[in-house]
XYZ file of C-alpha atoms in Angstrom:
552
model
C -20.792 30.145 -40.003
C -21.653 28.276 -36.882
C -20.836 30.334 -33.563
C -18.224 28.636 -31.474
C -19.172 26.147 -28.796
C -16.856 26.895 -26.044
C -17.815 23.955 -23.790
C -16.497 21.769 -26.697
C -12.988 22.738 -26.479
C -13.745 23.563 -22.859
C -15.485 20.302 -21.184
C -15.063 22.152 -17.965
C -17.293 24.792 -18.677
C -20.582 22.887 -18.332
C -19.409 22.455 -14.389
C -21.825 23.292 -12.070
C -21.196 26.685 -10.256
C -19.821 26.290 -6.835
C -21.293 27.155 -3.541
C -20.076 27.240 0.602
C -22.188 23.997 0.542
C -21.040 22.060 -2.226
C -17.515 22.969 -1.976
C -17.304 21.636 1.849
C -18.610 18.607 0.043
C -16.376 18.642 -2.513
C -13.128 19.161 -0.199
C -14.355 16.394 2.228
C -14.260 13.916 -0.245
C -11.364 15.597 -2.129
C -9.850 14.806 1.214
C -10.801 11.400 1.650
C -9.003 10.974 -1.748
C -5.931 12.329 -0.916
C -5.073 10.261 1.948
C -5.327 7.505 -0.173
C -3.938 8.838 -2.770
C -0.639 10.371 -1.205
C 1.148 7.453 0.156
C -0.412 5.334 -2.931
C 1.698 7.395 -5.267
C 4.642 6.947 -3.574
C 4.543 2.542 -3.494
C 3.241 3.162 -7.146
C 6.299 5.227 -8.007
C 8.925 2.846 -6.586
C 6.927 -0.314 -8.608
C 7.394 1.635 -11.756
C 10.951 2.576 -10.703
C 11.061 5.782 -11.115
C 11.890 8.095 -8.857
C 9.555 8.556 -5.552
C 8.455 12.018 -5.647
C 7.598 11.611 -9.265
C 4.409 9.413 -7.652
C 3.237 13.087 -6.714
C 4.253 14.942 -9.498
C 1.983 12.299 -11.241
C -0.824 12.954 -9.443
C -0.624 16.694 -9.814
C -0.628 18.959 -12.846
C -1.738 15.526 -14.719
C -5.099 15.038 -12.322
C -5.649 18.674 -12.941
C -5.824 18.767 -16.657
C -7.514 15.130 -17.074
C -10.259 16.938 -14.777
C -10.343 20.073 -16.930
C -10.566 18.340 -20.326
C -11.906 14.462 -19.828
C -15.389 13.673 -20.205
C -15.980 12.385 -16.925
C -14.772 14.523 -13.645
C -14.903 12.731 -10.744
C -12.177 10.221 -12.008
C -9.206 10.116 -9.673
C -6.234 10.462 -12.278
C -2.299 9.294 -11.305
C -0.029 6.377 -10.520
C -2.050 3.094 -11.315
C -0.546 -0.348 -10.216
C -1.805 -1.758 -13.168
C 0.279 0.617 -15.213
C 3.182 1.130 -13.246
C 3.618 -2.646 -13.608
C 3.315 -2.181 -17.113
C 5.956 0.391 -17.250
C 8.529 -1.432 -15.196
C 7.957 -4.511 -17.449
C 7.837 -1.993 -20.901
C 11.792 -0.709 -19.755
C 13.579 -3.839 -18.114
C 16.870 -4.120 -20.079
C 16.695 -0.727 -21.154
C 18.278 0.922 -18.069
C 18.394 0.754 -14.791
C 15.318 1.809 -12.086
C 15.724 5.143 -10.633
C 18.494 6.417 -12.921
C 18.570 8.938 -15.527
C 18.167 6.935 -18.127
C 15.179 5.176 -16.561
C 13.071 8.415 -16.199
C 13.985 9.640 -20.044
C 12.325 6.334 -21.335
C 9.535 6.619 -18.911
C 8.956 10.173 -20.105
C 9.069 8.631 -23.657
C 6.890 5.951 -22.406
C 4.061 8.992 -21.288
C 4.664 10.734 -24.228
C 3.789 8.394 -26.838
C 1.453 6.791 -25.387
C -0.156 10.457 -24.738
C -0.012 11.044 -28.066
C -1.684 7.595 -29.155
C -4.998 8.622 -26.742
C -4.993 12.212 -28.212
C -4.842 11.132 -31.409
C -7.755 8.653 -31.072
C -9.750 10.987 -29.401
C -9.615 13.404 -31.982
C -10.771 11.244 -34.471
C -13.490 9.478 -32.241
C -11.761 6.532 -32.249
C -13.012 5.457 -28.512
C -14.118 2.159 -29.916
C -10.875 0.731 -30.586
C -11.347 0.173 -26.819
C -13.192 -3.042 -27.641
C -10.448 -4.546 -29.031
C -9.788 -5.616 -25.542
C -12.535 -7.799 -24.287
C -13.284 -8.185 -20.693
C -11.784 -12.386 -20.672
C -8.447 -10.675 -22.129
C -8.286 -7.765 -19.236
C -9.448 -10.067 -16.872
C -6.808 -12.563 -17.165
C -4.042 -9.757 -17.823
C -5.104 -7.868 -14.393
C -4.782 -11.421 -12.221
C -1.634 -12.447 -13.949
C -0.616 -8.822 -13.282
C -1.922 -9.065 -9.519
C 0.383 -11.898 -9.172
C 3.258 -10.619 -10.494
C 2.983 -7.328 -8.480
C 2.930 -8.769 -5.468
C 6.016 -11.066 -6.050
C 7.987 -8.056 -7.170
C 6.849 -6.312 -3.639
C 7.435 -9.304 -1.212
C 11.776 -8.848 -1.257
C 11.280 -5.642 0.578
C 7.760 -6.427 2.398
C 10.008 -9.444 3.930
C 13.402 -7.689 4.368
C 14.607 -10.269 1.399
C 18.456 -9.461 0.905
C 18.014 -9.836 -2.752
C 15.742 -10.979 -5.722
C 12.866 -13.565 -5.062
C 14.550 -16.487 -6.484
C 17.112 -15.599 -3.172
C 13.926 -17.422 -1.079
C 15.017 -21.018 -2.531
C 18.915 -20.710 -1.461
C 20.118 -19.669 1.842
C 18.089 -16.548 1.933
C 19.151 -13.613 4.352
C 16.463 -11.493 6.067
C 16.768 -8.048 7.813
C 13.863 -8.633 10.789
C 13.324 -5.383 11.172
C 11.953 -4.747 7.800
C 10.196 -8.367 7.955
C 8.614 -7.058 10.783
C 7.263 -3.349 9.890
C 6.619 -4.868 6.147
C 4.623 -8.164 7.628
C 2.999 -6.148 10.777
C 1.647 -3.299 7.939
C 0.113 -5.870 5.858
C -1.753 -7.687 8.616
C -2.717 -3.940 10.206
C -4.052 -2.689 6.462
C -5.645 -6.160 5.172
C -7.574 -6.690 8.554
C -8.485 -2.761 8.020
C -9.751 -3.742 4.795
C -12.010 -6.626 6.236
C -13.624 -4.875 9.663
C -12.766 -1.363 9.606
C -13.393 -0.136 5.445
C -13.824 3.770 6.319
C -10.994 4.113 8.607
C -7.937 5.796 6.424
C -5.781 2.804 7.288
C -3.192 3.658 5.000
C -2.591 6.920 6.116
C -2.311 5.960 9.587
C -0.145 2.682 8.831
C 1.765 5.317 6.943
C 2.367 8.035 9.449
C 2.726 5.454 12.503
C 5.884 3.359 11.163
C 7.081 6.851 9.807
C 7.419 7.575 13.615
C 8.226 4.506 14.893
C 11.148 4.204 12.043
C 12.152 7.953 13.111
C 12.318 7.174 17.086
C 13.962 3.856 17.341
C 17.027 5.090 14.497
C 15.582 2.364 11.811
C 17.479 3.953 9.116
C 20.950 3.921 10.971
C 20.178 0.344 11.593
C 20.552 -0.065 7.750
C 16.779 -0.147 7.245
C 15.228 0.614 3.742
C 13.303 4.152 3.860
C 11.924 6.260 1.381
C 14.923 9.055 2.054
C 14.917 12.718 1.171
C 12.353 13.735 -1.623
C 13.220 17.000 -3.229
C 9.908 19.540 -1.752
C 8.379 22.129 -4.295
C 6.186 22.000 -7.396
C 8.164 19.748 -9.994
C 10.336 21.685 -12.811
C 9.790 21.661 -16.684
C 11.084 18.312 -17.845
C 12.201 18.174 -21.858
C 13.463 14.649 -22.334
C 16.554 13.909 -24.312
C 15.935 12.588 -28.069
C 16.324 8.714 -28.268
C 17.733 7.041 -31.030
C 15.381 5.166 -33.525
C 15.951 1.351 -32.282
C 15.198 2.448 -28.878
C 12.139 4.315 -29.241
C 10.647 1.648 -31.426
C 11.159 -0.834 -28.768
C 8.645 1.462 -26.619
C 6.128 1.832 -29.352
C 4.194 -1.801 -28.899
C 4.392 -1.006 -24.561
C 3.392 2.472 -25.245
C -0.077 0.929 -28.119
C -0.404 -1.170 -24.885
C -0.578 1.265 -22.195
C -2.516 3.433 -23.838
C -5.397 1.017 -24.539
C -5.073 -0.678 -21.130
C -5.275 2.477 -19.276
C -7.823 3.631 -20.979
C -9.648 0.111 -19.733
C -8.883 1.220 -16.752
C -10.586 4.679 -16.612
C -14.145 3.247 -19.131
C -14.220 0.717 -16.060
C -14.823 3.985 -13.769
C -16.352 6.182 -15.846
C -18.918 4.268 -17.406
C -19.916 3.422 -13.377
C -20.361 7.232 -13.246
C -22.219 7.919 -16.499
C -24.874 4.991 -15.249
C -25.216 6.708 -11.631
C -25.276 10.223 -12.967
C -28.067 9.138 -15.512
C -25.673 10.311 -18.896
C -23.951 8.694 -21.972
C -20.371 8.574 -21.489
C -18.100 10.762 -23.462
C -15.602 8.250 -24.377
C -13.837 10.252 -27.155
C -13.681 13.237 -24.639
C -12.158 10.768 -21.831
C -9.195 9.553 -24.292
C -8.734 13.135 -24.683
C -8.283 14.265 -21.607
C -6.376 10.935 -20.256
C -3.956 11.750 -23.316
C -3.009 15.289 -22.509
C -2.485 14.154 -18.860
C 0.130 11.562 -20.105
C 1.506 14.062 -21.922
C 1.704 16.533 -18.906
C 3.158 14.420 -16.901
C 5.873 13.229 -19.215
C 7.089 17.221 -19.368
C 6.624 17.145 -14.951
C 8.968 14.283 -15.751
C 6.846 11.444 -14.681
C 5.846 7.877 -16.109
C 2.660 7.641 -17.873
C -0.877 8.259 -15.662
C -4.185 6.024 -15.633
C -7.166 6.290 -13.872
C -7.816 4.413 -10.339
C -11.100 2.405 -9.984
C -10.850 1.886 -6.332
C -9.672 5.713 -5.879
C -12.778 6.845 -8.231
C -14.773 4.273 -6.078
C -14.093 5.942 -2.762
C -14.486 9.405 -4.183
C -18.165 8.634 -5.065
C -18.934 7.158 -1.928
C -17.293 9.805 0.065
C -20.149 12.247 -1.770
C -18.200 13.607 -4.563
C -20.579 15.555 -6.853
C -18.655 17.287 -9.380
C -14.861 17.625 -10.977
C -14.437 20.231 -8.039
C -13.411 17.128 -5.800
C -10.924 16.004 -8.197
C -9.482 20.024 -8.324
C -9.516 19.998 -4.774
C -7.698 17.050 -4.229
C -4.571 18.137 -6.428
C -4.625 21.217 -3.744
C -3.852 18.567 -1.182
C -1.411 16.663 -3.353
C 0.576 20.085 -3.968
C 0.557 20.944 -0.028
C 1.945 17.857 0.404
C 4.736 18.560 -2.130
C 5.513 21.686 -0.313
C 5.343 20.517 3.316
C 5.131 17.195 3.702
C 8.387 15.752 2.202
C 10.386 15.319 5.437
C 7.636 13.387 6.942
C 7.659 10.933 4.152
C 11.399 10.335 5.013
C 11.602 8.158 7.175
C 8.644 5.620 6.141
C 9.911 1.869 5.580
C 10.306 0.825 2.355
C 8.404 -2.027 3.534
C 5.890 -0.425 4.787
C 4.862 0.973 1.323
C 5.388 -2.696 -0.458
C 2.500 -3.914 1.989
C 0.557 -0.523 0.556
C 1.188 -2.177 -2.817
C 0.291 -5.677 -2.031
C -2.945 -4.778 -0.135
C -4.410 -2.256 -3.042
C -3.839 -4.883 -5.894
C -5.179 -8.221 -3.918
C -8.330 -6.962 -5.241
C -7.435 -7.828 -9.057
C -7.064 -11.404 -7.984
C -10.065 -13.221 -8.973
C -9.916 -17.159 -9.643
C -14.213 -17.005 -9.764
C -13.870 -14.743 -13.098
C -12.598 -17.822 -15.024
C -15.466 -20.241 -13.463
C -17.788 -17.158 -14.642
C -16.575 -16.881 -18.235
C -16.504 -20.685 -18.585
C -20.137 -20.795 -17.708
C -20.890 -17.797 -20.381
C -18.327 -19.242 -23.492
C -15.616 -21.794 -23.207
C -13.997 -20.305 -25.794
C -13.776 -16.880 -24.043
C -12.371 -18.762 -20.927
C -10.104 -20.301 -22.869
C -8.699 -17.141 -24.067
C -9.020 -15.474 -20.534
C -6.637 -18.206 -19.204
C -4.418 -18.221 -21.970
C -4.075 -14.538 -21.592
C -3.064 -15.155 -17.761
C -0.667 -17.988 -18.270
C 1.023 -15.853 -21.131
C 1.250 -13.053 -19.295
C 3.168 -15.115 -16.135
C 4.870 -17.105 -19.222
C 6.383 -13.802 -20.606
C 6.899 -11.468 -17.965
C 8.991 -9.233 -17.806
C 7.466 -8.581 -21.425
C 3.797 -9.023 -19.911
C 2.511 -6.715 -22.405
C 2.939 -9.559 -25.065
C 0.288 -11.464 -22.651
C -2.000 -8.672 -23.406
C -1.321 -8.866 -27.167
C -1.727 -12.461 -27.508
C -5.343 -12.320 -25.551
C -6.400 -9.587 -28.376
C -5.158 -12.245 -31.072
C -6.606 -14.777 -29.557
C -9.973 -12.916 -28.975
C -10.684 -11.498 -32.303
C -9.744 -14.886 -34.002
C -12.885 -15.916 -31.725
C -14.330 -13.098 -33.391
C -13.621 -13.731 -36.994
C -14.382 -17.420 -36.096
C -17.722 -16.573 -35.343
C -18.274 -14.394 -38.208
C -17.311 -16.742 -40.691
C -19.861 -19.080 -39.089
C -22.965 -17.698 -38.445
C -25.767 -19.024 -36.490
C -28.114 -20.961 -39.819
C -31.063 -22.920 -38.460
C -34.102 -24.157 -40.333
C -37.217 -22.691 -38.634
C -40.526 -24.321 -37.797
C -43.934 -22.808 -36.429
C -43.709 -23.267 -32.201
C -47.379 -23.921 -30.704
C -46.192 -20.234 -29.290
C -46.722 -18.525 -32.718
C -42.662 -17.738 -32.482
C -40.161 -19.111 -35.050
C -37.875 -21.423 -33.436
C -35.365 -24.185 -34.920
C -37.409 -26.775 -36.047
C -34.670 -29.629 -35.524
C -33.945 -28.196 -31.390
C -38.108 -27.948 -30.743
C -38.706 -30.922 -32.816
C -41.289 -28.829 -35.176
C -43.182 -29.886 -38.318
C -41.893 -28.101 -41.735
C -43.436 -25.039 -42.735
C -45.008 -26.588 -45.531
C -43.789 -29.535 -47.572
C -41.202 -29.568 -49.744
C -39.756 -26.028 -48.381
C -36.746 -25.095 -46.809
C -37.389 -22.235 -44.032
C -34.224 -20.667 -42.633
C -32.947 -17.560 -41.215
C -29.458 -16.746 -40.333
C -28.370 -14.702 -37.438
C -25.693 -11.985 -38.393
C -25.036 -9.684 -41.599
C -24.330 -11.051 -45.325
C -20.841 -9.724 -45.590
C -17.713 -11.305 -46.847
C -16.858 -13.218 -43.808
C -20.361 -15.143 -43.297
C -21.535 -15.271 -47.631
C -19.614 -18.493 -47.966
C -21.663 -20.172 -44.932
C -25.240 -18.963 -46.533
C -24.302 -20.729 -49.899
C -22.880 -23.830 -48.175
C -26.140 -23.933 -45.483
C -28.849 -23.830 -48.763
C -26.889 -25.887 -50.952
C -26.263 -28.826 -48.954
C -30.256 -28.356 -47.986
C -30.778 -28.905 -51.918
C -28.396 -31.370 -52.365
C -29.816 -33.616 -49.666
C -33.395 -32.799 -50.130
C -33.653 -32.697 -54.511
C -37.640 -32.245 -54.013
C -37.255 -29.215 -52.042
C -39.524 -26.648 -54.549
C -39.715 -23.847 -52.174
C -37.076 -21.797 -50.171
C -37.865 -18.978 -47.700
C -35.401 -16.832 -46.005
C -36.433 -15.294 -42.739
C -34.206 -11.700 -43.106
C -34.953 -9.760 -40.417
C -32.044 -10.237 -38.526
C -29.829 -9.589 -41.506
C -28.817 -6.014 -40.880
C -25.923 -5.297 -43.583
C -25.008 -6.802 -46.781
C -21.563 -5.971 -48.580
C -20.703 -6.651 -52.519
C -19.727 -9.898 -51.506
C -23.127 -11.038 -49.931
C -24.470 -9.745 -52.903
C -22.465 -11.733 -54.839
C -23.546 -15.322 -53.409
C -27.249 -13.897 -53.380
C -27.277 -13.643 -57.119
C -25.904 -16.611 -57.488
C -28.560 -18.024 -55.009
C -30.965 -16.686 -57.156
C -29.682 -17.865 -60.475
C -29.334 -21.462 -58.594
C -33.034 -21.903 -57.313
C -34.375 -20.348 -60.393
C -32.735 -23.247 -62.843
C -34.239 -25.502 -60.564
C -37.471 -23.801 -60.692
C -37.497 -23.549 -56.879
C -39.371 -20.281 -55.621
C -37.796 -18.010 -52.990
C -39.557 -16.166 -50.467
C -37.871 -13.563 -48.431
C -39.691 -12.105 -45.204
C -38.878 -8.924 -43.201
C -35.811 -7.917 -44.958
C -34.497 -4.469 -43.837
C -34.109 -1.374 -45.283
C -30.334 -1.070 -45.973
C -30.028 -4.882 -47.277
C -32.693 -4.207 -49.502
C -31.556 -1.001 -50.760
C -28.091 -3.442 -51.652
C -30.109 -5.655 -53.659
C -32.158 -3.066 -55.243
C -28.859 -1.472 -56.525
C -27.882 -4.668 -57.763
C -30.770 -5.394 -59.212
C -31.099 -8.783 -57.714
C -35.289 -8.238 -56.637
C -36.882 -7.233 -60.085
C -40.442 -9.139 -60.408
C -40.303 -12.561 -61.114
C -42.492 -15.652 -60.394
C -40.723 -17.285 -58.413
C -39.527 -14.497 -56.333
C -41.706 -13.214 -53.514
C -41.435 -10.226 -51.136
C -43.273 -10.456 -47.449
C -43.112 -7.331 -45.589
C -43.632 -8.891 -42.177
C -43.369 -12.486 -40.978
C -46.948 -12.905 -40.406
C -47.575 -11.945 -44.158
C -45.034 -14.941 -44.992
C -46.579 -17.255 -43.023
C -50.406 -16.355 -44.176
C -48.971 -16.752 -47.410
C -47.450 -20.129 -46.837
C -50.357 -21.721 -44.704
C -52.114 -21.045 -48.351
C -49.319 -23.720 -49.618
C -50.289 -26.620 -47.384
């Protein structure tokens, strides 16, 4: 019986022990976090509609226990905007923001998506990650940017009413124009000359005071109001009938997956700094059970924060003890700091919002993929205009860029790269036809194919050799360059016999070079590379060639 391995079950174990020295490193940057973090939570929490105070709750017991259990501790765990978007798209028509209702499907919303990251983890399912390629995030986050910051410009501007109020007659309250427009010049010029200053704390705690002294909210200004103070209570949500909770399955596949984005792009920053392989099955572990604690804190679903992690790096974090530390400061805050956070302008914390997520807009990306693969631009921008074209459903953007990306996929499967080789003066095989080469020898047909022998690509081998044949009848000698054919299904097998039974009534000999262990062990099992004469077996590429320099 194997003995136990606690660290498994216990990732938190393999933490280095603390000392005086490295926990005053650990609670300055734990600090740095938290200013951030604090007011962050807060903007977050009205985008997703919830609740305010839920903001913290998010970023307390559920930053504790991704710390504890994911595979990668410094990440700074909470309200994302990237996800609180995506929840406040996931439940529009469902209920209203900020009611009951609203925080029961959010809950739901945490919980199954919780579930769906657990799940995977436990069966090491971290790969299904891939399924969203970098053109398809890429064009969801800038749509996403967009769309964020049109939802947060009504109360940035003091807007009496939706957006769409802009375009007739619109009605303005100054005063919020002017804390919401004077915030987002003070925090974006912050961003540009002064980078370490905690800008957002300040901005913050100034138009707090500033609201508080000149009576903003008697005026009829927007403020945050009165959040309840104290550690948040045991929250068991209220069952939901079937039709509704399917409706939050697809948002909850999509949350789960995107958020999980969201925390690789951090961690696998860390893994390469810290010199380690990243523990992605551990990571969708312990980003599950923190959706899943902060559905029963009765909060939305939790991601992970890439500028957040960022600054906790640079700030000298060295361990999860920074993360740990910081929930301390998030849960003094709970306790003491609610009255201060009364009177700051709802404006105030819409320019928080629009500042933080100016960074996902990126126009260069597209130039960048177009350079790399049209086709993956293609799908990058379709993936942005269909997120725009669909919102408040933006989650379908998402789904149609993973449609769109694996049918690139599958495209390129079924047609693999096929060229006919020739010897370059270099000694390398290159395609004859690009290089303008001679023919190995004459009369021979010298190809290699780029890709595995499977089901998809099988059809495109037979097609490639045949039309060779049918267009060149004196061809008496066919040689397939195999190393880079790494797998071979029953399928490939398939069209290889018949290959084989096809070259052989035309008395045509077939050489195959470097073929690889587990596509030869395929073809041994089928029996398809018994001695023949005009079948012949080259270990090595140079032993092909030796071979067929004898033929000219």
């Amino acid at each position: 019986m194997k003995p136990v391995t606690w660290s498994r079950w216990f990732p938190f174990l393999q933490w280095q022990r603390p000392d005086a020295a490295l926990l005053r490193n650990e609670t300055v940057s734990a600090f740095t976090v938290a200013i951030v973090l604090i007011p962050q939570a807060v903007a977050y929490a009205a985008l997703a509609g919830m609740p305010l105070v839920t903001g913290l709750y998010a970023s307390l017991l559920p930053a504790l226990i991704s710390t504890l259990w994911g595979g990668t501790a410094r990440l700074s765990v909470g309200p994302t905007a990237l996800s609180c978007l995506l929840i406040a798209a996931s439940l529009q028509g469902l209920a209203q923001p900020s009611t009951a209702e609203w925080v029961v499907l959010a809950v739901w919303l945490a919980l199954l998506s919780g579930l769906i990251q657990l799940v995977l983890g436990a069966l090491k399912a971290g790969w299904l990650v891939n399924l969203i390629s970098a053109p398809v995030m890429a064009g969801f986050t800038q749509a996403a940017g967009f769309l964020i910051m049109a939802s947060q410009l009504p109360p940035m501007l003091g807007l009496q009413g939706p957006l769409s109020g802009l375009l007739d007659h619109p009605r303005f309250n100054l005063h919020e124009m002017t804390f919401g427009l004077g915030s987002l010049a003070v925090l974006w010029l912050a961003k540009q000359y002064l980078p370490r200053w905690p800008m957002v704390l300040i901005v913050v705690v100034s138009s707090a005071l500033l609201s508080y002294f000149m009576g903003f909210e008697a005026s009829g200004g927007g403020v945050v109001g009165a959040l309840p103070a104290g550690l948040p209570s045991l929250y068991w949500p209220a069952l939901l009938p079937w039709p509704v909770l399917s409706t939050l399955l697809l948002p909850a596949i999509i949350i789960a997956l995107v958020s999980f984005l969201e925390a690789a792009s951090s961690a696998k920053l860390q893994s390469r700094q810290d010199g380690s392989l990243w523990n992605d099955n551990q990571d969708l572990i312990g980003q599950g059970l923190a959706k899943i604690v902060s559905a029963f804190s009765g909060s939305f679903p939790t991601s992970t924060s890439f500028s957040r992690s960022a600054v906790n790096i640079y700030a000298g974090a060295k361990t999860g003890w920074s993360a740990l530390i910081s929930t301390f400061f998030v849960l003094l805050a709970l306790l003491f700091l609610m009255p201060a956070l009364h009177y700051v302008p709802l404006a105030v914390l819409a320019a928080v919002v629009i500042v933080a997520v100016s960074g996902l807009i990126q126009p260069a990306q597209f130039l960048k993929f177009w350079k790399i693969s049209r086709a993956e631009s293609l799908t990058s921008l379709a993936t942005f205009v269909l997120t725009l074209a669909t919102a408040p459903r933006i989650y379908w953007g998402v789904l149609a860029g993973m449609v769109l990306g694996l049918i690139d996929f599958l495209y390129q499967r079924l047609h693999p790269r096929i060229i006919e080789v020739g010897l370059h003066p270099d000694g390398s095989l290159r395609d004859r036809h690009l290089w303008k080469l001679a023919p190995l020898a004459p009369h021979m047909y010298a190809l290699r194919m780029d890709g595995g022998l499977d089901f998809a690509s099988a059809s495109s081998f037979e097609r490639n050799i045949a039309e060779h044949l049918s267009a060149h009848p004196e061809t008496r000698h066919v040689c397939l360059f195999a190393q880079p054919i790494n797998r071979m299904d029953a399928t490939g097998a398939e069209v290889f016999a018949s290959l084989i039974t096809l070259l052989q009534a035309r008395d045509i000999m077939l050489h195959i070079s470097g073929i690889k262990l587990p596509v030869e062990t395929v073809l041994r099992h089928a029996g398809l590379l018994q001695e023949h004469p005009l079948l012949a077996l080259y270990r090595t590429d140079g032993d092909a060639l030796a071979h067929i320099a004898r033929l000219n």
